[in-house]
Structures are given as C-alpha cells and as structure tokens.
Amino acid sequence: MLSSLSSCVFHLGKQRWRQYRKISSLSCLLQSFNEYTHFGYRSVPKEAKTSLVGSVFSDVASKYDLMNDWMSLGLHRIWKDLFVMSLAPTADMRILDVAGGTGDVAFRIVESKRKDSGGSAKQVEPVVVVDINEDMLRVGKERAKERGYRESEIMFVHGNAEKLPAASETVDAYVISFGMRNVTEPELALQEAYRVLRVGGRFHMLEFAQVQNDVLGYLYDMYSFSVIPWIGQLVANNRDAYQYLVESIRKFPSQEEFSKMMKNAGFQQVSYRNYHQGIVAQYSGFKLGQDRNPL
Amino acid sequence: MTTVSTRVIKYNWKALSCIGKQQQQPTQAFSSVQKFQEEWLKFLVCPVSKQTLYYDSERDELFNQSIRYPIRDGIPLLTPWDGSVVDQGEQVASTKEQQQQQRE
C-alpha cells in the first residue's frame, strides 16, 4: 500500500515536473521584453512582482518555520548555523539582516553578540531586520518576544531591499539569507548593500544555487517538483507558494553569474562556498574603498 | 491501483489536509506589542530621500517635513509605498506617486 501511495505521488510529481520544464523554455522568449520579469516560471510585469512576492509570503508566514524544517529535512538549521559562524558577529557590529522575516538568522546573530559581550562594557549594537512583508515581521517579533530578546538587541522594520531606509555607510555587515531570489532587481539590492556598508564592511549571503553534480541535480529536481509542493499543500495548505519557491530557485543566476554581479556592484574579495554540491551557496564580499586594482 | 488503496489514500489525504487548515491566518492581535523606541531613529531614514526622520508620538508616525510613514504594531513601515505626502493634515499623494511625478 505504501509503495503504491509513493509511486502515485511520484508519478503525479513527474508529470508536473515535465510540464514545468516545458513552460520554463517558453518563458525565456517572453523575457526579451524589458518590462517583464520572471515570477517562478511565469512572466509578470516588473511592477507586479514585488506585490506578488509579498502575497506569497503573507500566505505562508504562520507556517514558514515549520515548512522550512519539513522541506530541508532540518538541514536549514545547519546552513544558518554555519552562515552565522563564518560571519562571526561581535557585539559592536551593526548588522542589517535583509529579508530576515521570521528572524532565524537574526536570532543566531543576537546569541553570538550576547556571547561576545558577556557582561563587558562594549556597547551592543542592535540587529536590524528588514523585510518586505509585515506578516513575516510580526511572526518574527512574536518569536523574539518569546525568547526574551530586548528591543535594544533586535528591531524589525518594514522596508524594501531595493530602497533601504538606512543612511549610507552605517552598517558593518549586510546579511541576507534566502531573500535575494525574491528581490525583483538583485542589481539594485546589491547597489543598496554597497551604499549602506561602511568601508571594511561585509556582504554575506546565503541562497539556493545551481547544483554542480548532474546526478544529485536530477534527484534534487525530482524532489523539488514532486515532494515540496505536496508538503506545502499538506502542511501549509498552499501548493502554489511552494511551487513558486522551487521555480524561483531555478530562475536565480548561478554562483558564477551572481559573483560577477557582486563585483559589478563594487564588492571585492568576492567568493562563494557550496554546500551539498551547490544546493545552497554562501557568498561573501567586502567593501574595501576606492582601490579596486591594487596591482 | 486497487479500490482499497484509493479509499485508504483518500481517507489519509482528508485526515492529513486538516493539518494545513488550522491557523491559516497569522494572529492579528498581539498581547503586548513593543512601542516604537525613539533611539531607533539613529538607524532609520526616509527610503526615498535618505533624510533623517522624526517621531510624532501623538499620531505614532515618523515624519520629515511633509512626508509621513506609519507605524503598525511597533513596526515602522518604511517602504517607498508606505509613505504619504501630507499637506496641512490632509493626504495629497503617496511618496511613490510623488517620485514618479518628479521623474516626469
């Protein structure tokens, strides 16, 4: 019985997966028009994408963390732990967490800052969480309150990554975790990141990326298009939001392309590091001032 | 597939889909919402003009001259779409519209 159930789901998933592969090649033609951009495998006007993304996250905000655990089989906790460990935030670093929503990464940063300050006289700078969706921020605020984080340690702001409500050169580290693929124009977000960072500041990003290994890529595609929307329907009662999720991952530029975009925005010492052969990638860049070519 | 297995799958599907139907909407009323702290203003500026903002405690808004940004549930709303241009207490246009007009 179990095998027939799993083969039934698998078969339905495979059909849908093939369907979406066909749609993705068609939508490439439409993208030649400048006013349109991709929303998963659909083509939408650029002005509409921001509100569409916002509505996707409003629908899933209450179940967001539970779904993260189910979809990534708990691995997202490890990725975020490694991410924050490699950032190594100290108490006096002012950190901007963009698209931080429910606050997963921000809470880890606050914990790290608490450990670093540990009663010393260093002034603890808050973590500012910016997100385009108010429902996600409300969920994050509730979680922060449950954990007992003070207002001086973490603050939640509703803002757009393409037009940040932060003054230039005020931030020591710009952190964005699984948010860049939802931004309508990542180039603008990178320019804003470069603007708000101080000289010596760090751009740190975690994002789903292109899988380097063909076999793993095949299995990953199968899992993404068959299992993830099905779990979305089961747990969050929203298949479309998670269909958008897996499609937006495929549409995001590859590791090399995004590194080039970071260099174009002015970041130096740009590097990336793959987890699981490229399922997740961690990007890092620094704002080092005017000397672009030291040699 | 056999009729037995389809019936079992339908039953399980109905049972499992109930998980998703609970708590569809995030709770609207939070018991104690953090009030806006004025010290946060040293980080926040207007997203469009990048000028400093001031806190209006009577109306619970952030403002700079004629541009106002609301605060909801202790969260300042600072996207370009949230701002409104207020002329003598009346809303004239949103900051986004004003920006587009200036471009034209």
Short mmCIF file of C-alpha atoms in Angstrom, two decimals:
data_model
loop_
_atom_site.label_atom_id
_atom_site.label_comp_id
_atom_site.label_asym_id
_atom_site.label_seq_id
_atom_site.Cartn_x
_atom_site.Cartn_y
_atom_site.Cartn_z
CA MET A 1 0.00 0.00 0.00
CA LEU A 2 2.76 2.36 0.94
CA SER A 3 4.64 1.64 -2.25
CA SER A 4 1.51 2.31 -4.35
CA LEU A 5 0.98 5.59 -2.49
CA SER A 6 4.54 6.70 -3.05
CA SER A 7 4.50 5.64 -6.70
CA CYS A 8 1.22 7.54 -7.19
CA VAL A 9 2.73 10.74 -5.75
CA PHE A 10 5.93 10.17 -7.70
CA HIS A 11 4.04 9.73 -10.98
CA LEU A 12 1.94 12.88 -10.44
CA GLY A 13 5.05 14.78 -9.45
CA LYS A 14 6.96 13.62 -12.53
CA GLN A 15 4.15 14.79 -14.84
CA ARG A 16 4.08 18.20 -13.25
CA TRP A 17 7.85 18.37 -13.33
CA ARG A 18 7.90 17.71 -17.07
CA GLN A 19 5.15 20.29 -17.55
CA TYR A 20 7.15 22.96 -15.79
CA ARG A 21 10.30 22.18 -17.71
CA LYS A 22 8.35 22.91 -20.93
CA ILE A 23 6.93 26.16 -19.51
CA SER A 24 10.38 27.35 -18.45
CA SER A 25 11.71 27.17 -22.03
CA LEU A 26 8.68 29.15 -23.30
CA SER A 27 9.01 31.86 -20.67
CA CYS A 28 12.59 32.50 -21.79
CA LEU A 29 11.20 34.01 -25.02
CA LEU A 30 8.92 36.41 -23.14
CA GLN A 31 11.78 37.74 -21.06
CA SER A 32 13.19 39.59 -24.02
CA PHE A 33 10.76 42.40 -23.14
CA ASN A 34 12.28 44.79 -20.61
CA GLU A 35 9.11 45.42 -18.62
CA TYR A 36 8.68 41.78 -17.73
CA THR A 37 10.49 39.64 -15.25
CA HIS A 38 10.21 36.08 -14.03
CA PHE A 39 7.98 35.03 -11.14
CA GLY A 40 8.97 31.39 -10.88
CA TYR A 41 8.28 30.08 -14.38
CA ARG A 42 5.65 32.72 -15.07
CA SER A 43 6.37 36.01 -16.72
CA VAL A 44 4.97 39.04 -14.90
CA PRO A 45 5.34 42.82 -15.20
CA LYS A 46 8.20 44.12 -13.05
CA GLU A 47 5.93 46.40 -11.04
CA ALA A 48 3.72 43.47 -10.11
CA LYS A 49 6.47 41.16 -8.90
CA THR A 50 7.04 42.88 -5.56
CA SER A 51 3.40 42.64 -4.55
CA LEU A 52 3.13 39.08 -5.83
CA VAL A 53 6.11 38.03 -3.74
CA GLY A 54 4.59 39.87 -0.78
CA SER A 55 1.33 38.00 -1.12
CA VAL A 56 3.16 34.64 -1.35
CA PHE A 57 4.84 35.31 1.98
CA SER A 58 1.66 36.59 3.62
CA ASP A 59 0.04 33.27 2.82
CA VAL A 60 2.80 31.18 4.35
CA ALA A 61 4.02 33.37 7.26
CA SER A 62 2.40 31.40 10.06
CA LYS A 63 3.74 28.08 8.82
CA TYR A 64 7.03 29.33 7.42
CA ASP A 65 9.39 27.86 10.01
CA LEU A 66 7.59 24.53 10.14
CA MET A 67 7.76 24.25 6.35
CA ASN A 68 11.46 25.07 6.35
CA ASP A 69 12.05 22.12 8.65
CA TRP A 70 9.97 19.76 6.54
CA MET A 71 11.35 20.78 3.15
CA SER A 72 15.01 20.84 4.02
CA LEU A 73 14.69 17.88 6.41
CA GLY A 74 16.04 20.06 9.19
CA LEU A 75 19.20 20.96 7.26
CA HIS A 76 18.36 24.67 7.07
CA ARG A 77 19.36 24.96 10.76
CA ILE A 78 22.86 23.72 9.95
CA TRP A 79 23.21 26.05 6.96
CA LYS A 80 22.19 29.04 9.08
CA ASP A 81 24.47 28.00 11.97
CA LEU A 82 27.46 27.74 9.62
CA PHE A 83 26.47 31.01 7.98
CA VAL A 84 26.44 32.95 11.24
CA MET A 85 29.59 31.19 12.50
CA SER A 86 31.51 32.27 9.41
CA LEU A 87 30.23 35.83 9.82
CA ALA A 88 31.43 35.76 13.48
CA PRO A 89 29.49 38.83 14.63
CA THR A 90 30.88 40.79 17.56
CA ALA A 91 28.85 42.89 19.97
CA ASP A 92 29.78 46.23 18.44
CA MET A 93 28.98 45.30 14.82
CA ARG A 94 25.90 46.94 13.43
CA ILE A 95 24.23 44.28 11.33
CA LEU A 96 21.44 44.65 8.82
CA ASP A 97 19.51 41.45 8.13
CA VAL A 98 17.58 41.99 4.92
CA ALA A 99 14.62 39.73 4.07
CA GLY A 100 15.10 38.41 7.59
CA GLY A 101 11.35 37.96 8.11
CA THR A 102 10.82 35.50 10.91
CA GLY A 103 14.25 36.16 12.31
CA ASP A 104 16.08 32.81 12.11
CA VAL A 105 19.44 34.28 11.23
CA ALA A 106 18.90 37.43 13.32
CA PHE A 107 18.34 35.37 16.48
CA ARG A 108 21.56 33.46 15.89
CA ILE A 109 23.38 36.77 15.49
CA VAL A 110 21.89 38.11 18.74
CA GLU A 111 23.02 34.97 20.58
CA SER A 112 26.52 35.36 19.18
CA LYS A 113 26.59 39.01 20.24
CA ARG A 114 25.46 38.08 23.74
CA LYS A 115 28.28 35.58 23.99
CA ASP A 116 30.78 38.11 22.76
CA SER A 117 29.75 40.93 25.08
CA GLY A 118 29.19 38.60 28.09
CA GLY A 119 28.91 41.39 30.62
CA SER A 120 31.76 43.52 29.27
CA ALA A 121 31.44 47.27 28.78
CA LYS A 122 31.24 47.04 24.98
CA GLN A 123 28.23 48.80 23.59
CA VAL A 124 25.94 46.23 21.99
CA GLU A 125 24.60 47.39 18.64
CA PRO A 126 21.20 46.06 17.61
CA VAL A 127 20.44 43.79 14.69
CA VAL A 128 18.03 45.47 12.30
CA VAL A 129 15.74 43.07 10.46
CA VAL A 130 14.25 44.48 7.26
CA ASP A 131 11.57 42.60 5.33
CA ILE A 132 9.06 43.45 2.63
CA ASN A 133 6.26 41.53 4.32
CA GLU A 134 4.59 42.71 7.53
CA ASP A 135 3.17 39.30 8.46
CA MET A 136 6.63 37.74 8.47
CA LEU A 137 7.88 40.60 10.66
CA ARG A 138 5.03 40.12 13.10
CA VAL A 139 5.82 36.42 13.39
CA GLY A 140 9.48 37.36 13.94
CA LYS A 141 8.55 39.89 16.63
CA GLU A 142 6.46 37.34 18.49
CA ARG A 143 9.30 34.83 18.37
CA ALA A 144 11.77 37.45 19.61
CA LYS A 145 9.45 38.25 22.49
CA GLU A 146 9.12 34.56 23.38
CA ARG A 147 12.89 34.22 23.52
CA GLY A 148 13.21 37.30 25.66
CA TYR A 149 15.21 39.47 23.28
CA ARG A 150 15.18 43.12 24.23
CA GLU A 151 14.26 45.99 21.96
CA SER A 152 17.83 47.22 22.17
CA GLU A 153 19.10 43.94 20.70
CA ILE A 154 16.82 43.40 17.73
CA MET A 155 14.44 45.61 15.81
CA PHE A 156 12.03 44.85 12.97
CA VAL A 157 11.45 47.29 10.13
CA HIS A 158 9.23 47.03 7.06
CA GLY A 159 11.38 48.01 4.11
CA ASN A 160 12.31 47.25 0.52
CA ALA A 161 15.77 45.83 -0.23
CA GLU A 162 15.96 47.96 -3.39
CA LYS A 163 15.39 51.15 -1.38
CA LEU A 164 16.65 50.63 2.13
CA PRO A 165 15.61 53.02 4.91
CA ALA A 166 19.21 53.23 6.13
CA ALA A 167 21.72 56.03 5.78
CA SER A 168 24.90 55.49 3.72
CA GLU A 169 27.93 53.92 5.34
CA THR A 170 26.27 53.00 8.61
CA VAL A 171 26.32 49.21 8.59
CA ASP A 172 29.18 46.85 9.40
CA ALA A 173 27.67 43.70 7.92
CA TYR A 174 24.82 43.21 5.44
CA VAL A 175 23.32 39.79 5.76
CA ILE A 176 20.68 38.26 3.50
CA SER A 177 19.55 34.69 3.84
CA PHE A 178 17.35 33.11 1.14
CA GLY A 179 15.96 36.51 0.23
CA MET A 180 17.86 37.64 -2.85
CA ARG A 181 15.94 35.44 -5.27
CA ASN A 182 12.69 37.14 -4.20
CA VAL A 183 14.02 40.63 -4.93
CA THR A 184 12.70 41.99 -8.25
CA GLU A 185 16.06 43.51 -9.25
CA PRO A 186 19.04 42.00 -7.42
CA GLU A 187 21.37 44.57 -9.03
CA LEU A 188 19.56 47.37 -7.18
CA ALA A 189 19.68 45.42 -3.94
CA LEU A 190 23.44 44.95 -4.40
CA GLN A 191 23.89 48.68 -5.05
CA GLU A 192 21.93 49.48 -1.90
CA ALA A 193 24.02 46.98 0.04
CA TYR A 194 27.19 48.67 -1.21
CA ARG A 195 25.79 52.07 -0.25
CA VAL A 196 24.85 51.24 3.35
CA LEU A 197 28.03 49.33 4.16
CA ARG A 198 30.94 51.06 5.81
CA VAL A 199 34.40 50.70 4.31
CA GLY A 200 35.61 47.31 5.51
CA GLY A 201 32.04 46.09 5.80
CA ARG A 202 30.99 42.64 4.70
CA PHE A 203 28.23 41.43 2.39
CA HIS A 204 27.19 37.94 3.42
CA MET A 205 24.57 36.00 1.56
CA LEU A 206 23.01 32.56 1.76
CA GLU A 207 20.97 31.36 -1.20
CA PHE A 208 19.88 28.33 -3.13
CA ALA A 209 22.08 27.89 -6.17
CA GLN A 210 22.73 25.68 -9.19
CA VAL A 211 23.76 22.14 -8.39
CA GLN A 212 27.14 21.23 -9.89
CA ASN A 213 26.69 17.49 -9.86
CA ASP A 214 24.39 16.04 -12.56
CA VAL A 215 23.18 13.00 -10.61
CA LEU A 216 22.43 14.99 -7.49
CA GLY A 217 20.83 17.66 -9.67
CA TYR A 218 18.45 15.12 -11.18
CA LEU A 219 17.45 13.79 -7.75
CA TYR A 220 17.13 17.32 -6.39
CA ASP A 221 14.87 18.37 -9.28
CA MET A 222 12.73 15.30 -8.75
CA TYR A 223 12.44 16.08 -5.03
CA SER A 224 11.79 19.79 -5.61
CA PHE A 225 8.98 19.40 -8.11
CA SER A 226 7.34 16.28 -6.70
CA VAL A 227 7.69 16.46 -2.93
CA ILE A 228 7.96 20.09 -1.92
CA PRO A 229 4.66 21.44 -3.34
CA TRP A 230 2.96 18.31 -1.97
CA ILE A 231 4.29 19.00 1.54
CA GLY A 232 3.25 22.63 1.05
CA GLN A 233 -0.28 21.52 0.34
CA LEU A 234 -0.27 19.17 3.31
CA VAL A 235 1.28 21.34 5.99
CA ALA A 236 0.59 24.92 4.91
CA ASN A 237 -2.42 24.24 2.65
CA ASN A 238 -0.73 26.24 -0.07
CA ARG A 239 0.72 24.39 -3.03
CA ASP A 240 1.28 27.46 -5.23
CA ALA A 241 3.56 29.28 -2.82
CA TYR A 242 5.95 26.34 -2.73
CA GLN A 243 5.70 25.83 -6.46
CA TYR A 244 6.86 29.44 -6.77
CA LEU A 245 9.69 28.67 -4.34
CA VAL A 246 11.17 25.80 -6.34
CA GLU A 247 10.72 27.65 -9.64
CA SER A 248 12.37 30.81 -8.32
CA ILE A 249 15.39 28.74 -7.29
CA ARG A 250 15.81 27.54 -10.89
CA LYS A 251 15.50 31.11 -12.20
CA PHE A 252 18.12 32.64 -9.96
CA PRO A 253 21.55 33.26 -11.52
CA SER A 254 24.27 30.68 -10.98
CA GLN A 255 27.08 31.07 -8.48
CA GLU A 256 29.49 32.47 -11.08
CA GLU A 257 26.94 34.89 -12.54
CA PHE A 258 25.99 36.24 -9.15
CA SER A 259 29.64 36.65 -8.16
CA LYS A 260 30.07 38.75 -11.32
CA MET A 261 27.06 40.86 -10.30
CA MET A 262 28.63 41.41 -6.89
CA LYS A 263 31.90 42.53 -8.48
CA ASN A 264 29.98 44.92 -10.76
CA ALA A 265 28.36 46.47 -7.70
CA GLY A 266 31.83 47.18 -6.34
CA PHE A 267 32.44 44.37 -3.90
CA GLN A 268 35.93 42.95 -3.65
CA GLN A 269 37.33 39.64 -2.39
CA VAL A 270 34.15 38.06 -3.73
CA SER A 271 33.95 34.35 -3.03
CA TYR A 272 31.34 31.66 -2.68
CA ARG A 273 31.20 28.32 -0.98
CA ASN A 274 28.89 25.47 -1.97
CA TYR A 275 27.04 23.24 0.43
CA HIS A 276 25.86 19.87 -0.88
CA GLN A 277 27.47 20.33 -4.30
CA GLY A 278 25.65 23.61 -4.89
CA ILE A 279 22.16 23.12 -3.47
CA VAL A 280 22.97 26.03 -1.15
CA ALA A 281 25.73 28.57 -1.64
CA GLN A 282 27.21 31.12 0.74
CA TYR A 283 28.52 34.30 -0.93
CA SER A 284 30.87 36.79 0.68
CA GLY A 285 32.19 40.16 -0.47
CA PHE A 286 33.81 43.18 1.13
CA LYS A 287 33.55 46.90 0.57
CA LEU A 288 37.17 47.96 0.59
CA GLY A 289 37.08 51.55 -0.62
CA GLN A 290 38.34 53.11 -3.84
CA ASP A 291 41.37 50.97 -4.71
CA ARG A 292 39.79 48.42 -6.99
CA ASN A 293 43.05 47.26 -8.60
CA PRO A 294 45.89 47.29 -6.09
CA LEU A 295 48.49 45.98 -8.58
CA MET B 1 -4.40 1.00 -8.26
CA THR B 2 -6.84 -1.11 -6.28
CA THR B 3 -10.10 0.34 -4.90
CA VAL B 4 -8.93 -0.43 -1.35
CA SER B 5 -5.75 1.58 -1.74
CA THR B 6 -7.59 4.55 -3.35
CA ARG B 7 -10.03 4.61 -0.43
CA VAL B 8 -7.16 4.46 2.05
CA ILE B 9 -5.33 7.27 0.26
CA LYS B 10 -8.48 9.46 0.17
CA TYR B 11 -9.07 8.90 3.87
CA ASN B 12 -5.44 9.69 4.74
CA TRP B 13 -5.47 12.73 2.46
CA LYS B 14 -8.56 14.14 4.23
CA ALA B 15 -7.06 13.48 7.64
CA LEU B 16 -3.68 14.95 6.78
CA SER B 17 -5.11 18.00 4.97
CA CYS B 18 -6.68 19.06 8.28
CA ILE B 19 -3.19 19.90 9.49
CA GLY B 20 -2.96 22.68 6.95
CA LYS B 21 -6.42 24.09 7.68
CA GLN B 22 -5.69 25.01 11.31
CA GLN B 23 -4.35 28.52 11.92
CA GLN B 24 -4.48 29.71 8.36
CA GLN B 25 -4.23 33.40 9.26
CA PRO B 26 -1.50 34.81 11.49
CA THR B 27 -2.95 36.12 14.75
CA GLN B 28 -3.85 39.76 14.34
CA ALA B 29 -3.90 40.97 17.94
CA PHE B 30 -0.64 40.61 19.82
CA SER B 31 -0.95 40.94 23.57
CA SER B 32 1.88 43.36 24.28
CA VAL B 33 3.30 45.00 21.21
CA GLN B 34 6.63 46.77 21.50
CA LYS B 35 6.25 50.51 21.35
CA PHE B 36 8.41 52.36 18.94
CA GLN B 37 11.67 53.43 20.55
CA GLU B 38 12.97 56.85 19.65
CA GLU B 39 16.56 55.70 19.89
CA TRP B 40 15.92 53.56 16.80
CA LEU B 41 15.75 56.77 14.79
CA LYS B 42 19.51 56.96 14.58
CA PHE B 43 19.35 54.00 12.16
CA LEU B 44 16.26 54.84 10.16
CA VAL B 45 15.96 57.38 7.36
CA CYS B 46 13.43 58.04 4.65
CA PRO B 47 13.97 55.36 1.97
CA VAL B 48 13.34 57.78 -0.87
CA SER B 49 15.22 60.93 0.14
CA LYS B 50 17.57 59.36 2.75
CA GLN B 51 16.89 62.24 5.14
CA THR B 52 16.52 61.85 8.91
CA LEU B 53 13.12 61.06 10.33
CA TYR B 54 11.43 62.39 13.44
CA TYR B 55 8.92 60.64 15.67
CA ASP B 56 5.43 62.03 16.12
CA SER B 57 4.20 60.46 19.37
CA GLU B 58 0.65 61.81 19.06
CA ARG B 59 -0.07 60.16 15.74
CA ASP B 60 2.51 57.38 16.15
CA GLU B 61 4.19 58.14 12.85
CA LEU B 62 7.61 59.02 11.51
CA PHE B 63 7.85 62.22 9.54
CA ASN B 64 10.15 64.59 7.76
CA GLN B 65 8.54 67.87 6.71
CA SER B 66 5.54 66.76 4.70
CA ILE B 67 6.34 63.06 4.30
CA ARG B 68 4.89 60.66 6.85
CA TYR B 69 5.45 56.95 7.46
CA PRO B 70 3.06 54.96 9.66
CA ILE B 71 3.96 52.58 12.46
CA ARG B 72 1.86 49.46 12.90
CA ASP B 73 2.22 47.03 15.80
CA GLY B 74 5.51 48.66 16.71
CA ILE B 75 6.93 48.02 13.23
CA PRO B 76 7.80 51.18 11.27
CA LEU B 77 6.61 50.86 7.67
CA LEU B 78 9.41 52.31 5.58
CA THR B 79 8.97 51.09 2.03
CA PRO B 80 8.52 53.78 -0.63
CA TRP B 81 4.87 52.69 -0.97
CA ASP B 82 4.08 53.23 2.70
CA GLY B 83 4.91 56.90 2.80
CA SER B 84 2.33 59.60 2.23
CA VAL B 85 2.75 63.26 1.42
CA VAL B 86 0.62 65.23 3.84
CA ASP B 87 -0.22 68.86 3.11
CA GLN B 88 -1.69 70.66 6.16
CA GLY B 89 -3.05 67.49 7.69
CA GLU B 90 -4.54 66.07 4.51
CA GLN B 91 -3.00 63.34 2.46
CA VAL B 92 -2.14 64.59 -1.01
CA ALA B 93 -0.33 61.64 -2.61
CA SER B 94 1.84 58.69 -1.73
CA THR B 95 5.60 59.15 -1.86
CA LYS B 96 5.81 56.68 -4.72
CA GLU B 97 3.41 58.72 -6.82
CA GLN B 98 5.31 61.88 -5.99
CA GLN B 99 8.55 60.26 -7.08
CA GLN B 100 7.00 59.25 -10.41
CA GLN B 101 5.64 62.73 -10.92
CA GLN B 102 9.06 64.24 -10.28
CA ARG B 103 10.57 61.92 -12.88
CA GLU B 104 8.01 63.12 -15.43
#
